[in-house]
Short mmCIF file of C-alpha atoms and ligand atoms in Angstrom, two decimals:
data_model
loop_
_atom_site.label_atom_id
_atom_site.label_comp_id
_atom_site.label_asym_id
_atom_site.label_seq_id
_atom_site.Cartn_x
_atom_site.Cartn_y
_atom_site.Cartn_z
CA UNK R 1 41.24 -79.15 49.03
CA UNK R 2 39.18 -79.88 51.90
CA UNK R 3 38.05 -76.44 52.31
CA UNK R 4 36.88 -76.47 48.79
CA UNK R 5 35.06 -80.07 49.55
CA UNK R 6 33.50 -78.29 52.35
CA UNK R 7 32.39 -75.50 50.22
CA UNK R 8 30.55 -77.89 47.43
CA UNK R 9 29.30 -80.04 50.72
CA UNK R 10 27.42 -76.37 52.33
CA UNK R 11 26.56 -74.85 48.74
CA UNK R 12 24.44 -78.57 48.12
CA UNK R 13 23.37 -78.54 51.63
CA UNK R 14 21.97 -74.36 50.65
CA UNK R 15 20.13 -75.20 47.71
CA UNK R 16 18.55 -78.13 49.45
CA UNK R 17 17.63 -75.86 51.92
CA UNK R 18 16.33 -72.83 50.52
CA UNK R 19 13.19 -73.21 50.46
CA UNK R 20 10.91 -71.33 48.17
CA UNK R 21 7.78 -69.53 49.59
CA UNK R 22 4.82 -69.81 46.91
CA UNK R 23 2.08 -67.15 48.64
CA UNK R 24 -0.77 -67.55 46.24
CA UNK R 25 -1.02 -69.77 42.73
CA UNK R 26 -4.38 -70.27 40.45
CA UNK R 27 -4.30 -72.64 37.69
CA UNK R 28 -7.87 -72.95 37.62
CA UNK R 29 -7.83 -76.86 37.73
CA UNK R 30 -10.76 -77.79 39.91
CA UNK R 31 -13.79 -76.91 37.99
CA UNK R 32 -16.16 -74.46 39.29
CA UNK R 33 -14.22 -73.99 42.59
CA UNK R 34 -12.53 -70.82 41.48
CA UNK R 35 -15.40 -69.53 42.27
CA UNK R 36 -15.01 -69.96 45.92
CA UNK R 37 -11.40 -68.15 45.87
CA UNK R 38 -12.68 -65.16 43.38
CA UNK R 39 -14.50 -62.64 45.08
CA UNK R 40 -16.35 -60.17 42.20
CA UNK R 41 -16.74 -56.59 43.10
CA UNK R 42 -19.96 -55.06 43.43
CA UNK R 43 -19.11 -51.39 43.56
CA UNK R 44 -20.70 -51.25 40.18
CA UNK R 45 -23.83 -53.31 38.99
CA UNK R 46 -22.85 -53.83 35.80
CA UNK R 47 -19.28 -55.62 35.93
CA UNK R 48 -18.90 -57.71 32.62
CA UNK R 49 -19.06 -61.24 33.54
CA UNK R 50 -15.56 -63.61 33.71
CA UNK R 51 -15.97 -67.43 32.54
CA UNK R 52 -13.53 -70.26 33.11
CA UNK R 53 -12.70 -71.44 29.07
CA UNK R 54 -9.63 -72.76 27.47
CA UNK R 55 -10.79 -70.24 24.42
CA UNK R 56 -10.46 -71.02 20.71
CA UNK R 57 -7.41 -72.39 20.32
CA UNK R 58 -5.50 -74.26 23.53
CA UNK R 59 -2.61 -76.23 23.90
CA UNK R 60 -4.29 -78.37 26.53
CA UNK R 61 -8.16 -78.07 27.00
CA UNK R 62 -7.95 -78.52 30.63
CA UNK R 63 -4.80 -77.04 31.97
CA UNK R 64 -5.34 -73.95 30.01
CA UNK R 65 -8.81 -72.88 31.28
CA UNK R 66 -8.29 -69.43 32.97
CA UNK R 67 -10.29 -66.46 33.65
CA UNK R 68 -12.04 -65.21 30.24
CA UNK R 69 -13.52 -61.58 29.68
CA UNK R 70 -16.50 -62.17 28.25
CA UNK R 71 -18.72 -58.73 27.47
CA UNK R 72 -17.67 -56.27 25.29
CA UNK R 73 -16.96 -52.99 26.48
CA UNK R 74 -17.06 -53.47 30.25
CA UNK R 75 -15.05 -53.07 33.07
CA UNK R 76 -13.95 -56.03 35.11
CA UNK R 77 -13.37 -56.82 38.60
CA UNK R 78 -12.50 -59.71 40.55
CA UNK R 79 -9.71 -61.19 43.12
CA UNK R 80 -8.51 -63.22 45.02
CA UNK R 81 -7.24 -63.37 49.18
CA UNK R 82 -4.11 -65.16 50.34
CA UNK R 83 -2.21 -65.34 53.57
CA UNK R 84 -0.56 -61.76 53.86
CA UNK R 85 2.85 -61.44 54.01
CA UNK R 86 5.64 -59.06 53.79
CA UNK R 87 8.41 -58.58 50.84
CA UNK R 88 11.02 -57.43 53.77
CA UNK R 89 14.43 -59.29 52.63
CA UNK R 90 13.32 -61.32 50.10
CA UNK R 91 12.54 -61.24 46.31
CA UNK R 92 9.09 -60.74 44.67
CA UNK R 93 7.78 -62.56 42.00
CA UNK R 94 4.66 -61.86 40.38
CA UNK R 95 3.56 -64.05 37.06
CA UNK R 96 0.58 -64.90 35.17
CA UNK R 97 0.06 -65.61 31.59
CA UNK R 98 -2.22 -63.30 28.57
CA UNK R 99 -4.05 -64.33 26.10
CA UNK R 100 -5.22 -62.03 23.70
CA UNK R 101 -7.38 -64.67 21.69
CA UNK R 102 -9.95 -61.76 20.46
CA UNK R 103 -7.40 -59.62 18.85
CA UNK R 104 -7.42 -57.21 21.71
CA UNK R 105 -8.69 -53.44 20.55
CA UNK R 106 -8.28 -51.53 23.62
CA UNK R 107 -7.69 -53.31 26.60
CA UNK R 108 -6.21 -54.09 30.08
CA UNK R 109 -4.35 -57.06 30.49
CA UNK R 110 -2.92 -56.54 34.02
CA UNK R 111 -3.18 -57.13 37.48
CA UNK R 112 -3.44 -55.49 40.66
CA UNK R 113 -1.57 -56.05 43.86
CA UNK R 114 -3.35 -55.17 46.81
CA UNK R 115 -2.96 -55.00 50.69
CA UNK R 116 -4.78 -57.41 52.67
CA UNK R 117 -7.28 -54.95 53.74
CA UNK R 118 -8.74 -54.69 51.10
CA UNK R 119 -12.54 -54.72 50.97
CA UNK R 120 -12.84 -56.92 48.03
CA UNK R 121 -16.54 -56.54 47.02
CA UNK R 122 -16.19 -53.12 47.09
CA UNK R 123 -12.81 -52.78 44.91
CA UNK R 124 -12.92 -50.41 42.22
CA UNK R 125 -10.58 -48.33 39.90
CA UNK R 126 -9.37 -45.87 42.88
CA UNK R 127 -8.81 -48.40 45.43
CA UNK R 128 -5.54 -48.25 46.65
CA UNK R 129 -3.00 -50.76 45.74
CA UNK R 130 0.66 -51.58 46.01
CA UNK R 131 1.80 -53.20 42.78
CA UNK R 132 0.06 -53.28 38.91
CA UNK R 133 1.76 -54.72 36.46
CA UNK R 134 0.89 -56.09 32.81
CA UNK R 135 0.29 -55.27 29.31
CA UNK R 136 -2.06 -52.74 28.50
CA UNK R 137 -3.28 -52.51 24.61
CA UNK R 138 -5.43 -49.50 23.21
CA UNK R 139 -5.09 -49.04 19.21
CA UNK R 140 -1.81 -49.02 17.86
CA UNK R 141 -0.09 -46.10 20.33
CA UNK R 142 -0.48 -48.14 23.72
CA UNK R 143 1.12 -51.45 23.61
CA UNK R 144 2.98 -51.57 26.62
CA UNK R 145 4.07 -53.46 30.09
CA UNK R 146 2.76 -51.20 32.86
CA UNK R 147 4.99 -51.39 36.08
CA UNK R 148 3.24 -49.29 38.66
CA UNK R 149 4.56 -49.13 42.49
CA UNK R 150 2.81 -47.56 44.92
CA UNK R 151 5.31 -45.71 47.36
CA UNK R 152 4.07 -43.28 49.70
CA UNK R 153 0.22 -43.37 48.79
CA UNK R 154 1.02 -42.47 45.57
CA UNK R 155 1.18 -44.47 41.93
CA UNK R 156 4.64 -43.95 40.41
CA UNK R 157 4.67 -45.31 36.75
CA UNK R 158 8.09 -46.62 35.09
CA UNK R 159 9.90 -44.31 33.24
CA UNK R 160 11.23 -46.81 30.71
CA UNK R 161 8.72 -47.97 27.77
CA UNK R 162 8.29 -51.81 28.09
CA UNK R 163 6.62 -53.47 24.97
CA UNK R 164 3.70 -55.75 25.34
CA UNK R 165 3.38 -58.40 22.85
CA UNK R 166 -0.18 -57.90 20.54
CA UNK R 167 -1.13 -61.26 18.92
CA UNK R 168 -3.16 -63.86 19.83
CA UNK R 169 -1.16 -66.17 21.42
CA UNK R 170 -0.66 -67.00 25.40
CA UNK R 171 2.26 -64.88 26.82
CA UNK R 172 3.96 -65.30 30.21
CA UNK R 173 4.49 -62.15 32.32
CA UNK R 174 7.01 -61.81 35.16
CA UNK R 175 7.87 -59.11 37.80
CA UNK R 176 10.47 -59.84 39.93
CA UNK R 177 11.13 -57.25 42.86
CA UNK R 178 14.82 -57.15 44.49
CA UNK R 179 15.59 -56.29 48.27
CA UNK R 180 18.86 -54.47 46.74
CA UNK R 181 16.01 -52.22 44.80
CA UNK R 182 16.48 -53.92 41.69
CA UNK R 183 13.48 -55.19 39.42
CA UNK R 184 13.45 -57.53 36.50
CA UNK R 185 10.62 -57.46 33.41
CA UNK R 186 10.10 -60.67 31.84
CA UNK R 187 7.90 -62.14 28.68
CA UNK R 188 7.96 -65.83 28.02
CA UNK R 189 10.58 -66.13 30.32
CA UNK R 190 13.08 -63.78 29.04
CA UNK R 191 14.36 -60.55 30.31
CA UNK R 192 12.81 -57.50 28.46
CA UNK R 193 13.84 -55.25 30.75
CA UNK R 194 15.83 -54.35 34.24
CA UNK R 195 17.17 -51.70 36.80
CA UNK R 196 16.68 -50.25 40.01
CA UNK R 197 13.64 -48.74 41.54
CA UNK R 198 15.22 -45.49 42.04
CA UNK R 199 16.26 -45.02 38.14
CA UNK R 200 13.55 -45.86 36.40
CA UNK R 201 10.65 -44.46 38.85
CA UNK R 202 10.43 -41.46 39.67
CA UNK R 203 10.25 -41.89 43.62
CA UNK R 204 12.12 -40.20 45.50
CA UNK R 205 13.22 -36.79 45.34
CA UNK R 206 16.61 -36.13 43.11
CA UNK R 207 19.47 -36.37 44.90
CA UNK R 208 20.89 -32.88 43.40
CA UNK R 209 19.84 -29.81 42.50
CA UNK R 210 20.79 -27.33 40.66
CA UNK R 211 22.47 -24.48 42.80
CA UNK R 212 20.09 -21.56 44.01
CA UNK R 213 22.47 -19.34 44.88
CA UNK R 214 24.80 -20.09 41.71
CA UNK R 215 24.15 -17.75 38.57
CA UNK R 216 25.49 -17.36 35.30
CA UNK R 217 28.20 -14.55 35.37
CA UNK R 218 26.83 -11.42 33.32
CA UNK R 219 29.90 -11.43 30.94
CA UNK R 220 29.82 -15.16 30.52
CA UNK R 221 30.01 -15.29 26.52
CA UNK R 222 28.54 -18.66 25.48
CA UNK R 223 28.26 -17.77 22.04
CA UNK R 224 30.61 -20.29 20.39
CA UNK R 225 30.35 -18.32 16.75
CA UNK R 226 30.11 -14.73 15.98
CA UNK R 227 29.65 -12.50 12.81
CA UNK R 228 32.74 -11.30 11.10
CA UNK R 229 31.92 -7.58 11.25
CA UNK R 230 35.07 -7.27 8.53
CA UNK R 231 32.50 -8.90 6.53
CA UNK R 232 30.66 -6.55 3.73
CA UNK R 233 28.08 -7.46 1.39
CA UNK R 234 29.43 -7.11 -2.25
CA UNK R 235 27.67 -4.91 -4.61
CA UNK R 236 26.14 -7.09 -6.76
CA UNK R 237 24.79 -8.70 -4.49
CA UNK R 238 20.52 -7.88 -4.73
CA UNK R 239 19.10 -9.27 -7.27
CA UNK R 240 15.38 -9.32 -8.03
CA UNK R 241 13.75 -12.58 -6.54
CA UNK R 242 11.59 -13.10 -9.79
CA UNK R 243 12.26 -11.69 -13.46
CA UNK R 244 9.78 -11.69 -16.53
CA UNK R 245 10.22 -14.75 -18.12
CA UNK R 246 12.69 -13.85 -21.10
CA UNK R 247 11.54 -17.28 -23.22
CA UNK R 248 7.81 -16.34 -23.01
CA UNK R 249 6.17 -15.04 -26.19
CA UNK R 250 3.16 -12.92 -26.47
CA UNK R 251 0.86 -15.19 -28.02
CA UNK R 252 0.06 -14.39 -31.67
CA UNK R 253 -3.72 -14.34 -30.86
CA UNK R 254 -3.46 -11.89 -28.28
CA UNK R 255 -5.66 -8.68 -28.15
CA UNK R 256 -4.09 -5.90 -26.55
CA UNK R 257 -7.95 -4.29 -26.46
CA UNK R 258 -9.53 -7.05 -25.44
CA UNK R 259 -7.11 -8.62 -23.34
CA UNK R 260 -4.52 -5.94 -21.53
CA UNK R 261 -1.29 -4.87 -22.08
CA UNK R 262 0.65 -8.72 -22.42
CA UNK R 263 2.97 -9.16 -20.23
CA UNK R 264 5.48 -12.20 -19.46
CA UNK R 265 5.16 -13.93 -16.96
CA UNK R 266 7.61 -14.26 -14.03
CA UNK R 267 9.96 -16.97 -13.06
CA UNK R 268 12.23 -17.33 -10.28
CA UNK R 269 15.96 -15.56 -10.77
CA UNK R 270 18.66 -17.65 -11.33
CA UNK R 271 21.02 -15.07 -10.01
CA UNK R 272 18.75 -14.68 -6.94
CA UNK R 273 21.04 -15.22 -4.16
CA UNK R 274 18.56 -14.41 -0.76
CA UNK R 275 19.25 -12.20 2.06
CA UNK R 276 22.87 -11.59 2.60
CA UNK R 277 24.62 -12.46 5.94
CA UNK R 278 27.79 -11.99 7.28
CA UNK R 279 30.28 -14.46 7.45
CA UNK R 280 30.28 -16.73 10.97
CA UNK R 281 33.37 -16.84 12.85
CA UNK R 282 34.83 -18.20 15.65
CA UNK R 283 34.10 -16.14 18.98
CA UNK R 284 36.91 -15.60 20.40
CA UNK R 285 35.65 -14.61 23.98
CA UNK R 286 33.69 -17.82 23.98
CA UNK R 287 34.21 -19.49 27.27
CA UNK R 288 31.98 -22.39 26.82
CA UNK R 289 28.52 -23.70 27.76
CA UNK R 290 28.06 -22.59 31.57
CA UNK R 291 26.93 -25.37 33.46
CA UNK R 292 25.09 -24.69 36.81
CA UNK R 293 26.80 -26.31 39.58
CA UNK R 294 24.80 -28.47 41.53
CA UNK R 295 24.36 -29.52 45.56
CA UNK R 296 22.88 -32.40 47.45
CA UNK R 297 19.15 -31.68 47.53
CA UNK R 298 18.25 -31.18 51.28
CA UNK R 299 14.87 -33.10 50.63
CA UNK R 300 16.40 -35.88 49.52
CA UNK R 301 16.71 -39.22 51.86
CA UNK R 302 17.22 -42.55 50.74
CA UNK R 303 15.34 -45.18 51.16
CA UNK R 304 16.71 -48.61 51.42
CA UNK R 305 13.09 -50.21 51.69
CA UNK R 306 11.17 -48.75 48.91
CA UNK R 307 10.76 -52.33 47.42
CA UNK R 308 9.01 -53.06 50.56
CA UNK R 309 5.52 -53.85 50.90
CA UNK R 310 3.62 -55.38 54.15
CA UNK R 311 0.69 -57.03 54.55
CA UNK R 312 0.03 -57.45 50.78
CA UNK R 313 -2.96 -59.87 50.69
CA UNK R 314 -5.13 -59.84 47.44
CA UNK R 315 -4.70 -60.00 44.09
CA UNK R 316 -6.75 -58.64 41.37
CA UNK R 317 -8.14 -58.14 37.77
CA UNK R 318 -9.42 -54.67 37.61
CA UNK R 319 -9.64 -53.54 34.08
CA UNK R 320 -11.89 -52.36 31.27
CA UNK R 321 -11.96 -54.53 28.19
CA UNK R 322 -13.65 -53.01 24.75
CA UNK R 323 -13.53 -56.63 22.60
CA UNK R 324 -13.51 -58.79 25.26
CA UNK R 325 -12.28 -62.44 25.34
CA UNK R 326 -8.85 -62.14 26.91
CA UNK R 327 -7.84 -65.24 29.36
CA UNK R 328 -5.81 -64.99 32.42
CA UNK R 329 -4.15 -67.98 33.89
CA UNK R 330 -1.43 -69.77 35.74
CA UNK R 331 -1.10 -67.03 38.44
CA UNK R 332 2.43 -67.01 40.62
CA UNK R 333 3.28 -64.90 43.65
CA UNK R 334 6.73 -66.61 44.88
CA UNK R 335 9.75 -65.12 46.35
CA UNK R 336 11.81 -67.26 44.42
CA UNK R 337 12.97 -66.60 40.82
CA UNK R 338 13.77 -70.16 39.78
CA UNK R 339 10.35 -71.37 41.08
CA UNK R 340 8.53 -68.68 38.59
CA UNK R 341 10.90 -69.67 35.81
CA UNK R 342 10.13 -73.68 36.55
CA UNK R 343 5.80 -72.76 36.98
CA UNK R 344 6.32 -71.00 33.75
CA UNK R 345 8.25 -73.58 31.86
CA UNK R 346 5.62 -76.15 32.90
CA UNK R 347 1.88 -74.24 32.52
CA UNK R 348 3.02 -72.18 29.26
CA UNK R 349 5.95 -73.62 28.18
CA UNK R 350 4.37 -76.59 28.07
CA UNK R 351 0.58 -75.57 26.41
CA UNK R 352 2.52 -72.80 23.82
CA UNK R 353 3.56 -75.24 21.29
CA UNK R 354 0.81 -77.26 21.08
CA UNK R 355 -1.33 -73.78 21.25
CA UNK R 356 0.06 -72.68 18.36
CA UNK R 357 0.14 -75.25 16.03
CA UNK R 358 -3.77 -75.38 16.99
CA UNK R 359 -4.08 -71.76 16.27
CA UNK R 360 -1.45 -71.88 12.52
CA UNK R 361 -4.05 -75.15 11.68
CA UNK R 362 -7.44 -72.96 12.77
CA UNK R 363 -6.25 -69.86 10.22
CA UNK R 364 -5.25 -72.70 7.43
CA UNK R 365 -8.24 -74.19 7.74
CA UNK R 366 -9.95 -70.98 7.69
CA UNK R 367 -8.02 -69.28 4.73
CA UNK R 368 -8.93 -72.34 2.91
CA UNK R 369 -12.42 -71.50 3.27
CA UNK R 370 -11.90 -68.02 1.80
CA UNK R 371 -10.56 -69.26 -0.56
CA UNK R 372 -13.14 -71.85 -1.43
CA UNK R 373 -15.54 -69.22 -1.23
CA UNK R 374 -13.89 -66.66 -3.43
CA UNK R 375 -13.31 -69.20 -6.02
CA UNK R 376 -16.96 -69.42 -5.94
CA UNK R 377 -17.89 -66.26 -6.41
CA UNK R 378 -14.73 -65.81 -9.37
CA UNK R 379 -16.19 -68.74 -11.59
CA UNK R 380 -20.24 -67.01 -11.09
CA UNK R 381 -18.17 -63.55 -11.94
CA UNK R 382 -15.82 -65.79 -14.51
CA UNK R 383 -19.06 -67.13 -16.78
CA UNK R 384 -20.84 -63.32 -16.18
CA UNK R 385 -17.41 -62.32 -18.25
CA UNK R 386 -17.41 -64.63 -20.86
CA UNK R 387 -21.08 -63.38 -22.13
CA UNK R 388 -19.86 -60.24 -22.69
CA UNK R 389 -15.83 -61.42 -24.15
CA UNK R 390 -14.31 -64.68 -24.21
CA UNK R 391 -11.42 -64.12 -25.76
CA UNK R 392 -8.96 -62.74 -22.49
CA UNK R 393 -8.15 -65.59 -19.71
CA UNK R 394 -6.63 -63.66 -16.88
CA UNK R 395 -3.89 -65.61 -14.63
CA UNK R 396 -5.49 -67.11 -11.78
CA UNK R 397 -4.43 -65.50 -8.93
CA UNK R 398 -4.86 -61.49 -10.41
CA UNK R 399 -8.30 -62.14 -11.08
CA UNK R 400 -9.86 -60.86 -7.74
CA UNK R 401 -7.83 -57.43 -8.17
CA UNK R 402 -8.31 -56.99 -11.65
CA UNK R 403 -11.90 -57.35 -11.20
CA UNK R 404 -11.25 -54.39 -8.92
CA UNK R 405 -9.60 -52.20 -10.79
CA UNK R 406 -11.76 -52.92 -13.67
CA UNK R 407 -14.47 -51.98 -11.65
CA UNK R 408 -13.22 -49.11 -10.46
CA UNK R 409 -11.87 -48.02 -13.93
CA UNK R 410 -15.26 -48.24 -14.91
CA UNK R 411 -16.47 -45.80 -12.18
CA UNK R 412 -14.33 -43.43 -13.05
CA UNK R 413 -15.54 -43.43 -16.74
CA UNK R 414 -19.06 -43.24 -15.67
CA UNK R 415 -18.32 -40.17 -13.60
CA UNK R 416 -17.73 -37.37 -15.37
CA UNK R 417 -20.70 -38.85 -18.07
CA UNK R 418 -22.89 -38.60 -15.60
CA UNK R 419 -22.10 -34.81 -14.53
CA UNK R 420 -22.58 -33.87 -18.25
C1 LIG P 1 12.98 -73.19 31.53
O1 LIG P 1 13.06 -73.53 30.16
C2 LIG P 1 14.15 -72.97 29.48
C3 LIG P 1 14.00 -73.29 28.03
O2 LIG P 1 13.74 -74.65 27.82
C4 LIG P 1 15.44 -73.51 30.10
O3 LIG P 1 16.55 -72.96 29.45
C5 LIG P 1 15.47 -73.17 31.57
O4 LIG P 1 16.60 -73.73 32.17
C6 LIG P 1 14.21 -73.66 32.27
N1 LIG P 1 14.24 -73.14 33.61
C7 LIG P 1 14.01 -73.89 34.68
C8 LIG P 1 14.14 -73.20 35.99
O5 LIG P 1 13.70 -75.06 34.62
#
């Protein structure tokens, strides 16, 4: 009993204790200060332009400013220093939140993790980094959560396909990075995917091969079913593939000088029965699929700290946007889980609702307006009708299509008139 006293008393004392580490967090909350922290690149001249806006729709006006493209069809680049530090022991936790508010086309929505010597102004597409991650959207094929490590000097990409979500609303994307190698993908604060670096990237070398020196064995049969060479092909058997048609008639009108000798025409033979093969049996020197024995691969070595990355100093937005307007916000690099999940309940779990009932009010408002409009334009098309007949009322709601098809109908008639 006191032991287990004890054990509540230190497991308290722990929690109290264990401090989380927050290396770098934006919320864009001061105004035009970001601007201070944000370092554009110039290694282009022509870098679309980013602008601090809540967007159209918000949950909060203020709190939800972040980071908006804002030129179509450009490439972006910007970041953003912190104190380095070193992943060694400890979790990784990378988190920002998406929004897609322009109905994204073909577009990055990621960010890059780079070492602190980076030269930020000059930061470009090939400069070398240690982390991306994000969703990545280009027409309806790529719609996915890139997870990119860098291990070596060279980009590994996750083998695993991790959806990215594709409407409008703000989503909240977390990486979390394991010392034990393990790596956790979630959206809106749920797990969407997980499993260790060395599964799901290709990394390090396999850890077997296949044997060199082992071969199949010459008289290895693997053939699990054989002809029966008892097996004949009855007599009968060939039949023509088509036969005159014995229904069709030669037509009464037909003019054996004018038009040919008549002859049926052919049809497919019911009694046509293909090409004949033997019967299959079962082989009865089969010995099985061989399998090619395998051996520890000699280049392989494992790594315990592949997860590991020091120095890592900057983060950044380096991406390419077609329909611009995507906003980035509520940026996170912790090594603590719970202090990602707690960020995240309180920037977008707090904004979403709020966002979206903005955003559900925004389209009602705006289908109303269609509809307005349309109803308009039915009643001008509605009194064109009743000139020309009064006497069918169509329901209300068919109008717009039948209108269509009528239309169209109409066209159709017209056509071949007009080719005669
Ligand atoms: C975040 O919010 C979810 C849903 O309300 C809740 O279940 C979870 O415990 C919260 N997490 C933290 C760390 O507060």
């Amino acid at each position: 009993m006191r032991n287990f006293v004890l054990l509540i008393f230190s497991v308290v004392l722990l929690t109290c204790f264990v401090e989380a580490t927050v290396y770098f967090k934006e919320q864009f909350l001061d105004g035009d200060a970001w601007k201070s922290r944000w370092v554009n690149s110039e290694h282009k001249s022509d870098y679309g332009q980013l602008k601090l806006t809540s967007g159209n729709f918000y949950g909060d006006a203020e709190t939800d400013k972040g980071l908006q493209t804002s030129q179509d069809a450009r490439f972006y680049a910007t970041s953003a220093r912190f104190e380095p530090f070193s992943n060694e022991g400890k979790s990784l936790v990378i988190q920002f939140t998406v929004k897609h508010e322009q109905k994204i086309d073909c577009g990055g929505g990621y960010i890059k993790l780079f070492p602190a010597d980076l030269d930020q102004t000059n930061m470009h597409g090939d400069s070398q980094y240690y982390i991306m991650f994000g969703p990545d959207i280009c027409g309806y094929s790529t719609k996915k959560v890139h997870v990119i490590f860098n291990y070596k000097g060279k980009n590994h990409l996750i083998k695993k396909d991790i959806k990215c979500k594709d409407d409008e609303l703000t989503h909240l994307y977390t990486l979390i990075l394991n010392p034990d190698q393990t790596y956790e993908v979630k959206i809106d604060n749920e797990k969407v995917e997980s499993g260790s670096l060395e599964e799901d990237w290709d990394l390090l070398p396999p850890k077997k091969i296949k044997d060199p020196e082992a071969k199949k064995p010459e008289d290895w049969d693997d053939r699990a079913k054989i002809a029966d060479e008892t097996d004949t092909k009855p007599e009968d058997w060939d039949k023509p593939e088509n036969i005159p048609d014995p229904d069709a008639k030669k037509p009464e009108d037909w003019d054996e000088d004018m038009d040919g000798e008549w002859e049926p025409p052919m049809i497919p033979n019911p009694e046509y029965k293909g090409e004949w093969k033997p019967k299959q049996i079962d082989n009865p020197n089969y010995k099985g699929v061989w399998v090619h024995p395998e051996i520890d691969n000699p280049e392989y070595s494992a790594d315990t700290q592949i997860y590991k990355y020091d120095n890592i100093g900057v983060l950044g937005l380096d991406l390419w946007q077609v329909k611009s307007g995507t906003i980035f916000d509520n940026f996170l690099i912790t090594d603590d889980v719970k202090t990602a999940e707690e960020f995240g309940n309180e920037t977008w779990g707090v904004t979403k609702g709020p966002e979206k009932k903005m955003k559900e009010e925004q389209d009602e408002k705006k289908r109303k307006e269609e509809e307005e409009k349309n109803k308009e334009q039915d009643t001008a098309v509605e009194e064109d009708d009743d000139d020309d007949d009064d006497d069918e009322e169509e329901e209300e709601g068919e109008e717009e299509t039948t209108e269509e098809a009528d239309s169209e109908g109409e066209d159709d008639e017209s056509h071949p008139k007009d080719e005669l």
